[in-house]
CSV table of C-alpha atoms in Angstrom, one decimal:
chain,number,residue,atom,x,y,z
D,588,UNK,CA,87.9,64.3,112.0
D,589,UNK,CA,87.8,67.3,109.9
D,590,UNK,CA,91.5,66.6,108.7
D,591,UNK,CA,90.6,63.1,107.8
D,592,UNK,CA,87.7,64.2,105.8
D,593,UNK,CA,90.0,66.8,104.0
D,594,UNK,CA,92.3,63.7,103.0
D,595,UNK,CA,89.2,61.8,101.9
D,596,UNK,CA,87.6,64.7,99.5
D,597,UNK,CA,91.2,65.6,98.3
D,598,UNK,CA,91.5,62.0,97.1
D,599,UNK,CA,88.1,61.9,95.6
D,600,UNK,CA,88.4,65.0,93.7
D,601,UNK,CA,92.0,64.0,92.7
D,602,UNK,CA,93.6,67.3,93.5
D,603,UNK,CA,97.2,67.5,92.7
D,604,UNK,CA,97.6,70.2,95.3
D,605,UNK,CA,96.1,69.7,98.6
D,606,UNK,CA,93.2,72.1,99.3
D,607,UNK,CA,91.8,72.7,102.6
D,608,UNK,CA,88.2,72.4,103.3
D,609,UNK,CA,85.4,73.2,105.9
D,610,UNK,CA,82.6,70.8,106.5
D,611,UNK,CA,79.2,71.4,107.7
D,612,UNK,CA,76.3,69.4,108.6
D,613,UNK,CA,73.4,71.6,108.4
D,614,UNK,CA,74.4,75.1,109.7
D,615,UNK,CA,77.0,73.5,112.0
D,616,UNK,CA,80.8,73.3,111.2
D,617,UNK,CA,82.4,70.0,111.7
D,618,UNK,CA,85.5,71.0,114.4
D,619,UNK,CA,85.8,67.9,116.0
D,620,UNK,CA,85.1,64.3,115.3
D,621,UNK,CA,82.3,63.2,112.9
D,622,UNK,CA,80.6,61.1,115.6
D,623,UNK,CA,80.2,64.3,117.8
D,624,UNK,CA,78.9,66.2,114.9
D,625,UNK,CA,76.4,63.7,113.9
D,626,UNK,CA,75.2,63.1,117.6
D,627,UNK,CA,72.4,60.6,118.2
D,628,UNK,CA,71.5,60.4,114.4
D,629,UNK,CA,70.5,56.6,113.6
D,630,UNK,CA,72.9,54.5,111.8
D,631,UNK,CA,70.3,54.0,109.0
D,632,UNK,CA,69.8,57.8,108.5
D,633,UNK,CA,71.4,59.5,105.4
D,634,UNK,CA,73.5,62.3,106.5
D,635,UNK,CA,74.4,65.3,104.0
D,636,UNK,CA,77.9,66.7,104.6
D,637,UNK,CA,78.6,69.8,102.6
D,638,UNK,CA,82.2,70.6,102.0
D,639,UNK,CA,83.6,74.3,101.3
D,640,UNK,CA,86.9,75.1,100.0
D,641,UNK,CA,88.9,77.5,102.2
D,642,UNK,CA,90.9,80.6,100.8
D,643,UNK,CA,94.7,79.6,100.4
D,644,UNK,CA,97.3,82.3,100.8
D,645,UNK,CA,100.7,81.0,99.3
D,646,UNK,CA,103.4,82.9,101.2
D,647,UNK,CA,106.6,82.4,99.5
D,648,UNK,CA,109.9,82.8,101.4
D,649,UNK,CA,112.3,85.2,100.4
D,650,UNK,CA,115.4,83.1,99.5
D,651,UNK,CA,118.0,85.7,98.7
D,652,UNK,CA,118.7,89.3,98.7
D,653,UNK,CA,118.5,90.9,95.4
D,654,UNK,CA,121.0,93.6,96.2
D,655,UNK,CA,123.2,95.1,98.8
D,656,UNK,CA,124.3,98.7,98.6
D,657,UNK,CA,127.2,99.5,100.7
D,658,UNK,CA,128.3,103.1,101.1
D,659,UNK,CA,127.4,104.5,104.5
D,660,UNK,CA,129.9,104.8,107.3
D,661,UNK,CA,127.1,104.2,110.2
D,662,UNK,CA,123.8,102.8,110.5
D,663,UNK,CA,121.1,103.7,108.2
D,664,UNK,CA,118.2,105.3,109.9
D,665,UNK,CA,115.8,106.3,107.1
D,666,UNK,CA,115.0,105.5,103.5
D,667,UNK,CA,112.7,107.0,100.9
D,668,UNK,CA,111.9,106.0,97.1
D,669,UNK,CA,111.5,108.7,94.5
D,670,UNK,CA,107.9,108.8,93.3
D,671,UNK,CA,108.9,107.1,89.9
D,672,UNK,CA,110.6,104.3,91.9
D,673,UNK,CA,114.0,105.0,89.9
D,674,UNK,CA,116.0,106.3,92.9
D,675,UNK,CA,116.4,106.0,96.7
D,676,UNK,CA,117.5,108.4,99.3
D,677,UNK,CA,119.2,107.0,102.6
D,678,UNK,CA,120.1,109.0,105.8
D,679,UNK,CA,122.5,107.6,108.1
D,680,UNK,CA,124.3,108.2,111.4
D,681,UNK,CA,127.2,109.2,109.4
D,682,UNK,CA,125.4,112.7,109.0
D,683,UNK,CA,125.0,112.3,105.3
D,684,UNK,CA,122.3,111.6,102.9
D,685,UNK,CA,123.1,109.5,99.9
D,686,UNK,CA,121.1,108.9,96.8
D,687,UNK,CA,121.2,105.6,94.8
D,688,UNK,CA,120.3,104.5,91.2
D,689,UNK,CA,117.9,101.5,91.9
D,690,UNK,CA,118.3,100.2,88.5
D,691,UNK,CA,122.1,100.0,88.4
D,692,UNK,CA,122.3,99.6,92.3
D,693,UNK,CA,125.2,102.3,92.2
D,694,UNK,CA,125.5,105.6,94.3
D,695,UNK,CA,124.5,108.8,92.4
D,696,UNK,CA,125.8,111.5,95.1
D,697,UNK,CA,126.2,112.2,98.6
D,698,UNK,CA,124.4,115.1,100.3
D,699,UNK,CA,125.9,117.0,103.2
D,700,UNK,CA,124.1,119.6,105.4
D,701,UNK,CA,123.5,118.0,108.9
D,702,UNK,CA,126.1,118.0,112.0
D,703,UNK,CA,124.4,115.1,113.6
D,704,UNK,CA,122.4,111.9,112.6
D,705,UNK,CA,120.1,112.1,109.8
D,706,UNK,CA,116.8,110.6,111.1
D,707,UNK,CA,114.4,111.0,108.4
D,708,UNK,CA,114.3,111.6,104.7
D,709,UNK,CA,111.4,112.4,102.5
D,710,UNK,CA,111.2,112.5,98.6
D,711,UNK,CA,108.9,115.2,97.5
D,712,UNK,CA,106.0,113.7,95.4
D,713,UNK,CA,106.9,115.8,92.2
D,714,UNK,CA,110.4,113.8,92.6
D,715,UNK,CA,112.2,117.2,92.3
D,716,UNK,CA,113.2,117.7,96.0
D,717,UNK,CA,114.3,116.0,99.1
D,718,UNK,CA,113.9,116.8,102.5
D,719,UNK,CA,116.0,115.4,105.4
D,720,UNK,CA,115.6,115.9,109.2
D,721,UNK,CA,118.4,115.4,111.5
D,722,UNK,CA,119.4,115.2,115.3
D,723,UNK,CA,120.7,118.6,115.0
D,724,UNK,CA,117.1,120.0,114.9
D,725,UNK,CA,117.6,121.3,111.3
D,726,UNK,CA,115.4,120.6,107.9
D,727,UNK,CA,117.7,120.5,104.9
D,728,UNK,CA,115.9,120.6,101.5
D,729,UNK,CA,117.6,119.6,98.4
D,730,UNK,CA,116.8,120.0,94.6
D,731,UNK,CA,117.7,116.7,92.9
D,732,UNK,CA,119.3,118.5,89.8
D,733,UNK,CA,121.6,120.5,91.8
D,734,UNK,CA,122.8,118.5,94.7
D,735,UNK,CA,126.2,120.3,95.1
D,736,UNK,CA,124.5,122.4,97.8
D,737,UNK,CA,121.3,122.4,99.7
D,738,UNK,CA,118.3,124.3,98.4
D,739,UNK,CA,117.6,125.5,101.7
D,740,UNK,CA,118.6,124.8,105.3
D,741,UNK,CA,115.9,125.3,108.0
D,742,UNK,CA,116.7,125.7,111.8
D,743,UNK,CA,113.2,124.0,112.4
D,744,UNK,CA,113.0,122.8,115.8
D,745,UNK,CA,114.5,122.8,119.3
D,746,UNK,CA,115.0,119.2,119.4
D,747,UNK,CA,115.9,116.8,116.8
D,748,UNK,CA,113.5,116.2,113.9
D,749,UNK,CA,111.6,112.6,113.8
D,750,UNK,CA,109.5,112.8,110.7
D,751,UNK,CA,108.8,114.6,107.4
D,752,UNK,CA,105.9,114.8,105.3
D,753,UNK,CA,105.1,116.8,102.0
D,754,UNK,CA,102.0,118.0,100.8
D,755,UNK,CA,100.2,115.6,98.4
D,756,UNK,CA,101.0,116.1,94.4
D,757,UNK,CA,97.1,116.6,93.8
D,758,UNK,CA,96.8,119.5,96.2
D,759,UNK,CA,99.9,121.3,95.0
D,760,UNK,CA,102.1,119.8,92.0
D,761,UNK,CA,104.8,122.3,92.9
D,762,UNK,CA,105.3,120.7,96.3
D,763,UNK,CA,105.8,123.9,98.3
D,764,UNK,CA,104.7,122.8,101.6
D,765,UNK,CA,106.5,120.4,103.9
D,766,UNK,CA,105.6,119.3,107.6
D,767,UNK,CA,108.1,118.2,110.3
D,768,UNK,CA,107.7,116.5,113.5
D,769,UNK,CA,110.0,116.9,116.4
D,770,UNK,CA,111.0,115.7,119.8
D,771,UNK,CA,110.1,119.0,121.2
D,772,UNK,CA,106.5,118.0,120.9
D,773,UNK,CA,105.4,120.4,117.8
D,774,UNK,CA,104.8,119.7,114.2
D,775,UNK,CA,105.8,122.7,112.0
D,776,UNK,CA,104.6,123.6,108.6
D,777,UNK,CA,107.2,125.2,106.2
D,778,UNK,CA,107.3,126.9,102.8
D,779,UNK,CA,110.0,125.4,100.8
D,780,UNK,CA,110.7,128.4,98.6
D,781,UNK,CA,111.5,130.9,101.3
D,782,UNK,CA,112.0,128.8,104.5
D,783,UNK,CA,109.3,130.5,106.3
D,784,UNK,CA,107.3,128.8,108.9
D,785,UNK,CA,103.6,128.6,108.0
D,786,UNK,CA,102.5,127.5,111.5
D,787,UNK,CA,103.0,125.3,114.6
D,788,UNK,CA,100.6,122.6,115.8
D,789,UNK,CA,101.4,121.9,119.5
D,790,UNK,CA,98.7,119.7,120.8
D,791,UNK,CA,101.2,116.8,121.8
D,792,UNK,CA,102.8,116.8,125.3
D,793,UNK,CA,105.6,114.5,124.4
D,794,UNK,CA,108.0,113.8,121.4
D,795,UNK,CA,105.9,113.7,118.0
D,796,UNK,CA,107.3,110.4,116.6
D,797,UNK,CA,105.8,110.8,113.0
D,798,UNK,CA,103.8,112.9,110.7
D,799,UNK,CA,101.6,112.2,107.5
D,800,UNK,CA,99.9,114.6,105.4
D,801,UNK,CA,96.5,113.2,104.2
D,802,UNK,CA,94.8,113.7,100.7
D,803,UNK,CA,92.1,115.9,101.8
D,804,UNK,CA,94.0,118.4,103.6
D,805,UNK,CA,94.3,116.8,107.3
D,806,UNK,CA,97.6,116.2,108.9
D,807,UNK,CA,98.1,113.3,111.1
D,808,UNK,CA,100.5,113.0,113.9
D,809,UNK,CA,101.6,110.4,116.4
D,810,UNK,CA,103.2,111.2,119.7
D,811,UNK,CA,104.6,109.4,122.9
D,812,UNK,CA,102.1,111.0,124.7
């Protein structure tokens, strides 16, 4: 069989680690027994069998957790890394957003603006701002260097906010525009600086579960419809 041929070829090649091979007679792969692959060939006939090594993908299991960050009083519903990977923002059912230092694995600050679950958080590509969306229908925007109070709180939707997406950095390094997706079936665009709604996208008939801002000026949304 092919398995037995693999044992033979690994032994002949003296492979320290067993390598999987495929075997071919002509253009046909040997998948069953060698007798079936050979067919009616004479016992005096020389048959050429070609072996081809297969790609090996070694997946190592995660054996331990590198860190556990305790701080929220309820379930964590969303998380977002800063663009430089140095900080992490988490949103929770305790109505709060917490910022964490990734390297020291310690909490940096707590952001309070929502009156219900924080369902989504999104760090701006410039790493200066954090947006959070809640079950209260609000979008809160925070300036990371001034965490004492929100930069702006927007009553964004009639129902809860499921997703947030910033305009890409290469389009606007100042990260002025933000998109929010909601259970009310709409996606809305916002101006971070003044909180003004720049437009409403209302093609969905049910809850919009996520939104992504593409690199070529397109906004992608997914819905329960």
